[in-house]
């Protein structure tokens, strides 16, 4: 984003305040926390934070696992008493204002055996809302979230995204003035996530104040302001643009034919005191965080030419929020220093061989075709990302690929085996990390690791060393006797990942491995995944986070049981037709509503103060037309320009276009 | 699979890891541990004492047409026993009949006018006992008591060469005063300690019900937690998974069985006349069939709660159609054949046969065969179901 726009954005909050002043609200912040402290015994979870959230604001709280976000939420929701300090909601103590706050916890808190309507009714009854109002508001929100078709469905049968929307509706029915959302989109697919955030933007424009915590920084960019929390303290508050600018660095996207080699060359020249601050590897590019882009480009060119690596593309851009976050944490010395994986087997000889070969896979469940005509090949040494909305058939496909499920049609070859994919010899070569539940909660961490090492036959001589590595990788040294069930989600994922690769598989299936994992740990995951691929393993990953999907060498996108797009991340992006426009206007939500009337809803989305519009027209014409349209309605357009597609934009376009072609089975 | 192959399988590193994991999980599961320790002691003792059919303090109405010291001695002998207490004197048999049918008394005693005279002449004499058979069980038991009391009274009298007989008449049939005289001889349980009957039956119920419950809970847990998929992707075969799941449970349930047998012996002093080995073998079969029932239930259930409810549904028929708590002969004819399908029935028969009767294999082999066949069918059914569920 160009510097000039930052100015405009900085000006917008002032306008917000003006509007609030007119309503007489400027004097009272919606949320006002001062010197807030929470101690659990000796542990200080929240250490004197100061936080002021303005009315109508979407305020993001980001930070690594264990930063004290959930404690802060519980205090503000009035369900937990602070050890000391002030926590006021509209000028009164949070505990007294509970009727004004809606709180969405991390866990699903609805009744799975009640229907959607019954759940809403129950939540309304609890807050003593009159039945007529419950019905009226319930219908209003169900319509708003495009869920009115599902009023009679059991909550337990909803997909993750719809459950979260239902939780949101239940929180909204008592008409709170403040919404507290603690990681509301964990495990929710990109399409539903975008709808969820569109709904939040809508609600905030209608006057609701929203405080939201998220481990996903592409989501945080949709907040007006963000607070960066770490070890119980708030280190920084600002809009995402401000936070990124505060890093005083630029990002260089670099593409070379040999990323592994390039990474190791540049990594040795990077550090907090060097010109190159940080090197991060993605699926088909490297991201360099640099102080002075010109100087850095020169240095990179010199170093790589000396090593004989050619440069395919070098491109300077603004750092992302994720870059900023990771760089900040690393500056605080929070980088995960795990010991080197004690690799005993090298699968390099397998490199380039086809590990997974699926031809026209078909799966029928009682007349419902979950997967049709899916063909894909994954070679050793490759990281393949499988993307898709909930219900797109991703999980069914993985289960067929790894031999858990017999396909109805098509042929499968796995690790050279074609007939019996479930033989002991095949499974010994496979590592598998299933969605969420791959460890025994009622065993200690150590017992879990011992079990997986034992069942996969890791030789005794290697066992100790490898288990030590997992503990170091997950940052749980010395806690090995802790009960696994007591670990927060992110840590459990780290142990589960470690357990899945203990036996050094040459084919690895990872189903949403990083769900609920903070950005720093996610980075450690991907470093490890890349390293495994470098030693010759074939890796299949699924994720709901498109930013993360950029880490894959190749991607496959599934819609309604079919593979609709496949290629490298850049390849898929470049094949995308149409253009992404970024507009900054004075009444963003009104602009969104206006534009949604004249174009398909998915093409318009609000990211904080920035409005994204996907158009099939030439950018100049589209900018002109849109500006005219908005100004005719009395809105002011501060800036409008073309921006690069994010992978998420591409994914949503692909899904929506497929949906228009009649491939509708997003929600079975 | 050859036998050596099987053994290599059983002692492989994978098997060790699987079994160790199960034991570790059981060690963390307090509820499971408690349900393995408490039932043998609590259930057996409770059932043994509470289900015992001892009857006491029955209200005895009396018509004394004789009014002599001898008749009063007879009445006081009866009412001083633990079983009866005096409810009142009535003038006529009709009044007494009314009192019994109104429920003012549980039993009536009629002493004829010539009672003392007959005794004095050393002639056998007859007294009449009226019983309210609304509760048939109580009626039968009170008759037995009255007979018992009179028998010992007779012994005293016989020393004087006199003999007294009781003539029972069941109240609704006052008109048909039967003349049948019972001379029961209670073999093998001469003291008629009915807790022996109960606890030997409860032992089988205990084994089956607990095995079912524990197995279904532990089988369904893996599915409920979602870890089953992870387990299936490991190189462990389905056989290994099943054996590793069953083995620790079987081991612990066997320990429970030994504890239960000890309670039988020590608390209830049940005699041990037959082969202990035979009993333990039957017990093991019983546990295995219980585990199989539990596994089958688990394969049909989505959650531990569902499994629990299904086993609750299964309990009553297993218990009541077993002959463990009530005599099979008391069931309607058409229900009786069903007991053959009940492992509890066979096990109870074997326990009673060996412990009380001192019978050997030759005596109980039909039941043993029944139990064995039943276990075989159930085990193979459960393994099939489990495998099908896994794939």
Short mmCIF file of C-alpha atoms in Angstrom, two decimals, chain A residues 76 176 194 226 253 307:
data_model
loop_
_atom_site.label_atom_id
_atom_site.label_comp_id
_atom_site.label_asym_id
_atom_site.label_seq_id
_atom_site.Cartn_x
_atom_site.Cartn_y
_atom_site.Cartn_z
CA UNK A 76 -14.40 -7.70 30.54
CA UNK A 176 -25.83 -6.20 23.66
CA UNK A 194 -15.33 -13.97 5.24
CA UNK A 226 -5.35 -3.74 16.99
CA UNK A 253 9.24 -11.14 -2.31
CA UNK A 307 26.47 -18.63 -5.25
#
